[in-house]
Coordinates of C-alpha atoms in Angstrom, one line a residue:
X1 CA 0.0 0.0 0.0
X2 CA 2.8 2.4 0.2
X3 CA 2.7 3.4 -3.3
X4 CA -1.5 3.9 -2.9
X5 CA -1.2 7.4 -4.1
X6 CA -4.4 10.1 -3.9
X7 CA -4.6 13.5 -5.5
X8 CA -6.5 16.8 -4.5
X9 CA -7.5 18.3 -7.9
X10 CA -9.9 21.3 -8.4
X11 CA -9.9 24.9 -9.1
X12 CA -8.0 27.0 -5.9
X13 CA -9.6 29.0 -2.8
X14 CA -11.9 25.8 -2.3
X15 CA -10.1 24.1 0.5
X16 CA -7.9 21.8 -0.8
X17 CA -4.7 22.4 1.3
X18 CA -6.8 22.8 4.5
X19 CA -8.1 19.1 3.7
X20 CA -4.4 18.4 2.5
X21 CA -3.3 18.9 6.0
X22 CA -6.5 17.3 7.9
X23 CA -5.7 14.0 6.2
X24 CA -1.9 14.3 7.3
X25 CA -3.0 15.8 11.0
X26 CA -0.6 18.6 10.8
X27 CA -0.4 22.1 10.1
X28 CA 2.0 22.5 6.7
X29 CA 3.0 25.7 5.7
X30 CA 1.5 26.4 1.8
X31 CA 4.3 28.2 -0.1
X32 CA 3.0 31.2 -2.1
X33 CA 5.6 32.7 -3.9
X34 CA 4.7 36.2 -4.9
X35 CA 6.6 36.4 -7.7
X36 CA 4.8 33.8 -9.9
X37 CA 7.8 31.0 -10.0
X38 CA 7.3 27.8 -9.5
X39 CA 6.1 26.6 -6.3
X40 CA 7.1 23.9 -3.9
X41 CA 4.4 20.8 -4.3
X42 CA 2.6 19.3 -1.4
X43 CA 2.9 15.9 -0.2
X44 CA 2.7 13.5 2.8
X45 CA 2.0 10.4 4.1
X46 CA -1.5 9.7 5.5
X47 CA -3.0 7.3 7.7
X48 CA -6.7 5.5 8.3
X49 CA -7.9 2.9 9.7
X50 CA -4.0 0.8 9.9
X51 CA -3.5 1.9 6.1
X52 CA -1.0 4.6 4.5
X53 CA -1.2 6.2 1.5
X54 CA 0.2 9.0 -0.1
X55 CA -1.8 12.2 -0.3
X56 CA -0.4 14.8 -2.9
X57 CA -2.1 18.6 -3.1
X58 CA -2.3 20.1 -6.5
X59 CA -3.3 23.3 -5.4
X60 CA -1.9 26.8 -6.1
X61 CA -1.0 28.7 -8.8
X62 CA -0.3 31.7 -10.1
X63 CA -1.3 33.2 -13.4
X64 CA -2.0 36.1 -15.5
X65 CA -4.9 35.3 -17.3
X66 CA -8.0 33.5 -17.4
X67 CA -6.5 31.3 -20.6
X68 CA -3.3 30.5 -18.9
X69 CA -5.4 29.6 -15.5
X70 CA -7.7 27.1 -17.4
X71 CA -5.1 25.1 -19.2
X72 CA -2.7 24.9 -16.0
X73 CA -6.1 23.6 -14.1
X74 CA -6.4 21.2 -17.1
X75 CA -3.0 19.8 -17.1
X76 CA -2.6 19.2 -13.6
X77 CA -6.1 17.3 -13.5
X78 CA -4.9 14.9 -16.7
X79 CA -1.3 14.5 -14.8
X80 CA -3.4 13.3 -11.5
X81 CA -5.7 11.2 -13.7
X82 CA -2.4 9.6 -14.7
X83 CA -0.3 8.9 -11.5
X84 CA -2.9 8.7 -8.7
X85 CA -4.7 5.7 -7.7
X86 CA -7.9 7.7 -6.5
X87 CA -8.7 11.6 -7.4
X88 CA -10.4 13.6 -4.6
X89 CA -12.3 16.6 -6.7
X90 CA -13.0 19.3 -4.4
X91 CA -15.6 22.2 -4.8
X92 CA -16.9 25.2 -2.9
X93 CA -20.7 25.0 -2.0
X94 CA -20.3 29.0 -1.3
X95 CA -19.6 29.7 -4.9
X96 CA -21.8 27.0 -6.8
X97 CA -20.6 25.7 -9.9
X98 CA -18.0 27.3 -11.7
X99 CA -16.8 26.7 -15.3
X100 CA -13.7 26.3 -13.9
X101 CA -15.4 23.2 -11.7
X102 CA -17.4 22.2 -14.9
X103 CA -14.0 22.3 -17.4
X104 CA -12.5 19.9 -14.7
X105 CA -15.5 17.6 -14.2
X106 CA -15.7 17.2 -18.1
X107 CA -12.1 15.9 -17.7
X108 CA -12.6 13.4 -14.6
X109 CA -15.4 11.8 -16.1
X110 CA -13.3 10.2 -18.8
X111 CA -11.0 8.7 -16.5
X112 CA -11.6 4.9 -15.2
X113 CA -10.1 5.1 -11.6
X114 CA -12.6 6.2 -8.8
X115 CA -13.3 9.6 -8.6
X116 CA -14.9 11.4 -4.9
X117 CA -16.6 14.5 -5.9
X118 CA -16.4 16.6 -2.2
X119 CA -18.4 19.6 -1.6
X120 CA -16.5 21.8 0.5
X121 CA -17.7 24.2 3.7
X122 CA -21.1 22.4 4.1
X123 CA -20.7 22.9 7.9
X124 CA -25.1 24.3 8.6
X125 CA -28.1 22.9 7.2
X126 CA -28.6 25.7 4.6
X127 CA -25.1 24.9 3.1
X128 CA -26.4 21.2 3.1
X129 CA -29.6 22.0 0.4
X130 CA -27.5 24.3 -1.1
X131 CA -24.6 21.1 -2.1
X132 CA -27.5 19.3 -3.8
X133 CA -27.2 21.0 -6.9
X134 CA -23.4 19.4 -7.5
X135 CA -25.1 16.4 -8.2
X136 CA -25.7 17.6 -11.6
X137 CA -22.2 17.0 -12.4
X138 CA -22.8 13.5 -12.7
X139 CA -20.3 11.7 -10.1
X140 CA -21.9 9.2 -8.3
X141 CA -19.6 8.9 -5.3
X142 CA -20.5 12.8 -3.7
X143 CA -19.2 13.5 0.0
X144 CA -20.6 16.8 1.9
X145 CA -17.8 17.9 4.4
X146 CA -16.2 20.9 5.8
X147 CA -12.4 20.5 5.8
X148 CA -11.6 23.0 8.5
X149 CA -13.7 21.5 11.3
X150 CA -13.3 18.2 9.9
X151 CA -16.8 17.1 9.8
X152 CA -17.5 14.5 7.0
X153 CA -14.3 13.6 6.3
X154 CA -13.8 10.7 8.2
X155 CA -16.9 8.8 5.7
X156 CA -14.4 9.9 2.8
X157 CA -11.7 8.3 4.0
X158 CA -13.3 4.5 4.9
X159 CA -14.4 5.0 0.7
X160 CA -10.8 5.9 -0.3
X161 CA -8.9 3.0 1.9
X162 CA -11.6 0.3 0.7
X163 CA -9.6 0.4 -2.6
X164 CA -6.3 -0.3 -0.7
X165 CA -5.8 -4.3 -0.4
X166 CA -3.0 -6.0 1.3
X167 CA -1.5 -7.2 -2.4
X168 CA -0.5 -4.0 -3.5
X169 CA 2.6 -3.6 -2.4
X170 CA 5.1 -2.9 -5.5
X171 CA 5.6 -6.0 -7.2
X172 CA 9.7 -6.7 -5.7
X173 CA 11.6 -7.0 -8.7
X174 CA 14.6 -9.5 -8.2
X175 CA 14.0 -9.1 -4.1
X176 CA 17.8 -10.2 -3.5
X177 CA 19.0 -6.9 -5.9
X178 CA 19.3 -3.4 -4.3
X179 CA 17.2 -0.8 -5.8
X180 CA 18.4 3.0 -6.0
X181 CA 16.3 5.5 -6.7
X182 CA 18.3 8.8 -8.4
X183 CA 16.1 11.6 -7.3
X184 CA 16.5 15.3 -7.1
X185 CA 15.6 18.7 -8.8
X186 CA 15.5 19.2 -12.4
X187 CA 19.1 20.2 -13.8
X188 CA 21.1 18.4 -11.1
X189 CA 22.5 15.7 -13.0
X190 CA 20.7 12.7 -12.7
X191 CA 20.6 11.8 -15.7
X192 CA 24.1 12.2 -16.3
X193 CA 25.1 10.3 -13.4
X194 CA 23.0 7.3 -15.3
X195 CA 24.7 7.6 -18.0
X196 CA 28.3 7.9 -16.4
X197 CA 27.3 4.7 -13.9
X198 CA 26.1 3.1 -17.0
X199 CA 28.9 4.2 -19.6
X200 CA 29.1 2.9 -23.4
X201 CA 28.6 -0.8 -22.9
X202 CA 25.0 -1.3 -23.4
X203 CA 25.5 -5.1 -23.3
X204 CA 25.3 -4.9 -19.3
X205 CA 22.1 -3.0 -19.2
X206 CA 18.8 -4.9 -19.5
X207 CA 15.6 -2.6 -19.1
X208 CA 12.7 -4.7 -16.6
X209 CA 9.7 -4.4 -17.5
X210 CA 8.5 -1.6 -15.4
X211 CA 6.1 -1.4 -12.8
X212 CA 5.4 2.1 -12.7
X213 CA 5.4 3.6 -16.3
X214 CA 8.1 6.2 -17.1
X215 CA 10.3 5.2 -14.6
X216 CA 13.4 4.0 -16.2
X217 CA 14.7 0.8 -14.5
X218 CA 18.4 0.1 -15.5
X219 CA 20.5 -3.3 -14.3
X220 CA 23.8 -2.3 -13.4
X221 CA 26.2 -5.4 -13.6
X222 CA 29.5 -4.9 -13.6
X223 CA 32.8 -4.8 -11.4
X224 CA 31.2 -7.3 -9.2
X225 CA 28.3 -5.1 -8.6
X226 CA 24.7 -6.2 -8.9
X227 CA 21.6 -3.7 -8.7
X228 CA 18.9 -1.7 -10.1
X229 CA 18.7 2.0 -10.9
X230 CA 15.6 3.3 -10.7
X231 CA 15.8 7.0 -12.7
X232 CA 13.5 9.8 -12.6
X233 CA 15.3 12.2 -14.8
X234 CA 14.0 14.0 -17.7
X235 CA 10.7 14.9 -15.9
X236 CA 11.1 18.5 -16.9
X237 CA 11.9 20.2 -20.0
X238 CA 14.6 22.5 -19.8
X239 CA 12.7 24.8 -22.0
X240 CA 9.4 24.4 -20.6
X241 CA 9.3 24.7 -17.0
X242 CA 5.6 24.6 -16.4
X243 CA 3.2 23.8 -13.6
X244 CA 2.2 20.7 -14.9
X245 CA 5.5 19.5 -15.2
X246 CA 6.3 20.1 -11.5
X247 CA 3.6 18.3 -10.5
X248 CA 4.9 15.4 -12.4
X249 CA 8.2 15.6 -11.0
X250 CA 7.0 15.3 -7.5
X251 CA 4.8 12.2 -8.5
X252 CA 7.5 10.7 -9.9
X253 CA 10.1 11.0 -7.1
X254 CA 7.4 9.8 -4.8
X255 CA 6.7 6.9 -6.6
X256 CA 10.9 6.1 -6.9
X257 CA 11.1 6.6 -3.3
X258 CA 8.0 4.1 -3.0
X259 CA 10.0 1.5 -5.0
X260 CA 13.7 1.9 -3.6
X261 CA 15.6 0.4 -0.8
X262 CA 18.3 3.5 -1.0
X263 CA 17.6 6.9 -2.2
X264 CA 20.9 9.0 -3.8
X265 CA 19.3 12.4 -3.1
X266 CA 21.4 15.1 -5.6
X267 CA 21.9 18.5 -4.9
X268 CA 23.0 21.4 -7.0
X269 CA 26.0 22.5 -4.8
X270 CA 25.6 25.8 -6.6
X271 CA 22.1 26.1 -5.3
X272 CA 22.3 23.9 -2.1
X273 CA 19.5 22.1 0.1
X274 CA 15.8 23.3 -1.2
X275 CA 12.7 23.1 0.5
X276 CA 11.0 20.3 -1.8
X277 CA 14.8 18.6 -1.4
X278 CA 13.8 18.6 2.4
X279 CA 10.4 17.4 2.1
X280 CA 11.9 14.2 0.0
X281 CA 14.3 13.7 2.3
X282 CA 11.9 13.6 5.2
X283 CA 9.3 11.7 3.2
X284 CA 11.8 8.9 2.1
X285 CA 13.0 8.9 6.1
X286 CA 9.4 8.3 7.2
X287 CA 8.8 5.5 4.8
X288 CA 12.1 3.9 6.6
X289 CA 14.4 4.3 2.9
X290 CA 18.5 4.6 3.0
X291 CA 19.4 8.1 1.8
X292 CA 22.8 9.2 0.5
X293 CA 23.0 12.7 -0.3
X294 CA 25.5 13.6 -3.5
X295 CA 26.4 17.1 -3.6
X296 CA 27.0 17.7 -7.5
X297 CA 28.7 19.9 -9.7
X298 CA 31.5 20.4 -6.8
X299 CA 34.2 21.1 -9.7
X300 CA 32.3 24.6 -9.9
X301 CA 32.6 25.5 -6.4
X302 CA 35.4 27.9 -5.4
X303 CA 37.3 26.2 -2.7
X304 CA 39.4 26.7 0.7
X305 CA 40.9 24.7 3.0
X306 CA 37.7 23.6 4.8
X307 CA 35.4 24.1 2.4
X308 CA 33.6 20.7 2.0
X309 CA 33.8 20.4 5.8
X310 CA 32.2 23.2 6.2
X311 CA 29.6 22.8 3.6
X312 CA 28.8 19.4 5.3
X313 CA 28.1 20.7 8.4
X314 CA 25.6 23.0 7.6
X315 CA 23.8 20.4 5.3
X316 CA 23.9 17.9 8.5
X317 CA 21.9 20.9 10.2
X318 CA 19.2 21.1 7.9
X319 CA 18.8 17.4 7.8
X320 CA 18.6 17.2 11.5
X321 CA 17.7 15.4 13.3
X322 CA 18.3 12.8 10.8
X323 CA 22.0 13.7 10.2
X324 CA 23.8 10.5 10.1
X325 CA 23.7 10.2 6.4
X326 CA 26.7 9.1 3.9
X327 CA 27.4 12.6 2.1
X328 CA 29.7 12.5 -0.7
X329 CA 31.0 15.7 -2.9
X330 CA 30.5 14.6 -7.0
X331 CA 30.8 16.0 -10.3
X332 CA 29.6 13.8 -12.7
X333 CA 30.8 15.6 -15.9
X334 CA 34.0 15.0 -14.3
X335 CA 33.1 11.4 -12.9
X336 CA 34.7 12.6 -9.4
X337 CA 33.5 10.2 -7.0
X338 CA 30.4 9.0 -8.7
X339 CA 31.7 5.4 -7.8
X340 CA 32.7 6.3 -4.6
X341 CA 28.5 7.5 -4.4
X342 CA 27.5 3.9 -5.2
X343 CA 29.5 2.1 -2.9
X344 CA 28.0 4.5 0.3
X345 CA 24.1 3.4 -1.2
X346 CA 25.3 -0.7 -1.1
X347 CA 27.0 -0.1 2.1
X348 CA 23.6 1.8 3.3
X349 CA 21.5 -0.5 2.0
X350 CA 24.0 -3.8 3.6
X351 CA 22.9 -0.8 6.8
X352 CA 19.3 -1.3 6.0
X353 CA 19.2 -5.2 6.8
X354 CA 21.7 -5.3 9.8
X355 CA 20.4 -7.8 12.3
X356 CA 22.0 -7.2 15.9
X357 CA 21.8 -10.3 18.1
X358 CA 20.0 -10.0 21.0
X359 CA 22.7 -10.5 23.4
X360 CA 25.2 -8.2 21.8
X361 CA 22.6 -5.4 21.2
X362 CA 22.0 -5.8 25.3
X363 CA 25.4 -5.8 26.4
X364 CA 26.1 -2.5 24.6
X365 CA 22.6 -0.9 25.0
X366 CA 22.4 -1.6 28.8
X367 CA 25.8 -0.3 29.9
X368 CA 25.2 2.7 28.2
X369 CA 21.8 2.6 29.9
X370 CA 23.8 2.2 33.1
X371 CA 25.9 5.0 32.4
X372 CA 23.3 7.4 31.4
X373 CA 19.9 7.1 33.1
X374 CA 16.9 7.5 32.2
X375 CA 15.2 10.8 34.2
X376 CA 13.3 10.0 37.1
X377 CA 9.0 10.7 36.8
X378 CA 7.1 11.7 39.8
X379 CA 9.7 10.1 41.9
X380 CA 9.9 6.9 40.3
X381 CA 13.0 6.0 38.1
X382 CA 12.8 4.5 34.8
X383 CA 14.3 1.4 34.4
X384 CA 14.5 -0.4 31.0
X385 CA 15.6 -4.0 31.8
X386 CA 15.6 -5.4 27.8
X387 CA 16.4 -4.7 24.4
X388 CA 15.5 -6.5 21.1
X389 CA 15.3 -6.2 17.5
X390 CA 12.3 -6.3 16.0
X391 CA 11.5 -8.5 12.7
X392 CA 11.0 -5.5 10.5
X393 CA 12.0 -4.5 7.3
X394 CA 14.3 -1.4 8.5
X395 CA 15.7 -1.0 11.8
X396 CA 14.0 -0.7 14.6
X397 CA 14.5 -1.9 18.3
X398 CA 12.2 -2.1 21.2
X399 CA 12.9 -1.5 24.9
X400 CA 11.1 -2.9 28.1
X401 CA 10.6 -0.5 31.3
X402 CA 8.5 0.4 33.6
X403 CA 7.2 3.5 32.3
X404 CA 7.3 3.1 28.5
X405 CA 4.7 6.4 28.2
X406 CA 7.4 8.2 30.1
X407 CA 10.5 8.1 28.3
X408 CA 10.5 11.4 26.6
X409 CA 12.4 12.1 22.8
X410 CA 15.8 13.4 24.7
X411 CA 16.7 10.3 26.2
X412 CA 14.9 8.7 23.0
X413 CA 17.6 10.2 20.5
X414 CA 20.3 9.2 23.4
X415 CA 19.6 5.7 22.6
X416 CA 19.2 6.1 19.1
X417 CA 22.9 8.1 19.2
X418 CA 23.9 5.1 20.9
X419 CA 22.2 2.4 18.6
X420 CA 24.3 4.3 15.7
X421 CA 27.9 4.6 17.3
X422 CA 27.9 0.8 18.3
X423 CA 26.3 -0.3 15.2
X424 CA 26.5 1.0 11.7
X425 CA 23.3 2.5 10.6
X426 CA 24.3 5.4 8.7
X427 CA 22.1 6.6 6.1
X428 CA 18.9 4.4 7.8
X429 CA 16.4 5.2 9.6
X430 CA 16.2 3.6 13.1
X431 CA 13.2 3.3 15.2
X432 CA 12.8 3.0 18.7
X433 CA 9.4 1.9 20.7
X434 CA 9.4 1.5 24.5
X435 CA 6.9 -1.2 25.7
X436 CA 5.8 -2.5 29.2
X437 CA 8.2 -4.8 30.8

């Protein structure tokens, strides 16, 4: 189910972010760039009923004329129709129907996959008569709701997760082969590091037959190196850097992250860390994915004696508190280090599977229990007493105590400090749960 993917499509100022971040249960910050550039895309994880699935906003844009607003609308609603699983198509009961909500209805109806027409801000019973009329548009699954109190949506959401069965999972292609995604902004060089990794021989490249349709799956197999690339590049035009096309590239990094075991996160080192950069990052982090971060194009940085250390720093501080991630300094054109790059995502993904037997992990974990203790609630101490590994697909350890709702994200990221300076989990997420001894 984690590659269920659902998209908010409809015209803007009818709710759509404020649902966006009921369904996640946070507050996230909508960018709105004055200037009319290209914004930031919305995404996150979201969870109902047991399942997760990822939600993706469409919202926002900005325009300079009723033309270019109606063809942007247009585009983003066929790119939805193409990548999501299930399309959420939101209207405003305050404002009736729109042409705007009728040029996008005219385009939903064509599409096969399940379509939720909600009427927004139906939150009184006048509001409530006043939604009937958006049955004319002709979608038989309708949902009243108002996303800013909430109300409704939870009836929405049992419809959207009935479609989510436990066999769709990504079909694992060649299970025993690592799989790296190469994701990043457009002009970074992803596609050149392919080609580099992948060279002239064509004889050791075999394309699978793909699983997700665009996404370019490459066997590398060579210099005693097995695995697959999974490529994203060429989303965007260089000469046509268009709303539409943003909103591809974000559904198509998603969808990578959703298939990979590592992701090799590339950065401009021009340009540096961005916020969407950040939101991947975090995403693949939460969906328990190796990262290694390549900062490329490092032959065009001008250089002192502690440059790169410097540099590395400050990128560890805006990936905090996630920090312990391989990062390695690449030019492609030049083929600095591009090697170097795949050996820290096999050694992340070897990171990835790391089993710690139970006695070792609680002969390291308790002394350093012992020699930091936990902090003492309402005048009883905390005492964990034992420390396993639990059968999951990335790391993540449990600990018995006393007072496991008491243990409080300090001492948390102590052990977790711990976990990784005994045991090498660089670039992996680990996960820690406290349960009642």
């Amino acid at each position: 189910m984690a590659g269920f993917t659902v998209a908010i499509v409809g015209r803007p100022n009818v709710g759509k972010s404020t649902l966006f971040n009921r369904l996640l249960e946070q507050r996230r910050a909508i960018v709105d760039d004055q200037s009319g550039v290209t914004r930031d895309r919305q995404y996150g994880i979201a969870d109902w009923n047991g399942k997760s699935f990822n939600v993706i906003d469409t919202g926002g844009f900005v325009t300079n004329s009723d033309d270019v607003f109606e063809r942007e609308i247009r585009k983003q609603a066929k790119v939805a129709m193409d990548e999501a699983n299930v399309l959420i198509f939101m209207v405003d009961v305050t404002t009736g129907i729109t042409d705007l909500d009728t040029e996008v209805a005219n385009l939903l109806r064509r599409t096969s996959k399940p379509v939720y027409l909600v009427v927004n801000k139906v939150d009184n019973a006048q509001r409530q008569l006043e939604a009937n009329e958006f049955y004319s548009l002709g979608f038989d699954n309708t949902y009243f709701l108002s996303s800013m109190s909430g109300s409704g949506t939870g009836e929405l959401l049992d419809a959207v997760v009935s479609h989510i069965t436990d066999d769709m999972e990504d079909p694992n292609l060649e299970a025993d082969v690592p799989k790296i995604a190469i994701i990043g902004q457009p002009n970074v060089g992803k596609s050149s590091l392919l080609n580099a990794l992948v060279g002239t021989d064509r004889n050791i490249v075999s394309d699978i037959a793909g699983t997700t349709r665009d996404t370019i799956h490459t066997r590398y197999n060579m210099y005693q190196k097995d695995f697959i690339l999974i490529d994203t590049a060429g989303i965007r035009r260089k000469q046509k850097v268009n709303e539409d096309l943003e909103f591809y590239s974000v559904i198509r990094a998603i969808k990578a992250v959703d298939e990979a075991d590592v992701v090799m996160l590339l950065l401009d080192a021009e340009k540096g860390i961005t916020a969407q950069d950040l939101s991947i990052f975090s995403l693949a982090a939460r969906k328990g994915k190796g990262v290694v971060v390549l900062v490329n194009k490092w032959d065009l940085v001008e250089k002192s004696t502690n440059t790169a250390r410097d540099y590395e720093k400050e990128l560890k501080s805006r990936l905090a508190p996630f920090s312990d991630v391989p990062i390695i300094f690449t030019s492609v054109i030049e083929k600095q280090r591009i090697f170097k790059a795949i050996e820290a995502a096999l050694d992340v993904y070897e990171n990835r599977l790391r089993r710690v037997q139970t006695a070792r992990l609680n002969e390291v974990m308790l002394k350093a229990i012992e020699a930091y203790h936990p902090p003492v609630v309402r005048g009883v101490p905390i005492r964990i007493k034992y420390v396993t590994q639990l059968p999951t697909h990335t790391p993540a350890f449990a600990f018995f105590c006393n007072l496991p709702d008491d243990v409080k994200a300090p001492y948390r990221n102590y052990l977790e400090n711990q976990l990784r300076s005994n045991f090498n989990f660089s670039g992996v997420p680990v996960k820690i749960f406290f349960r009642k001894k």
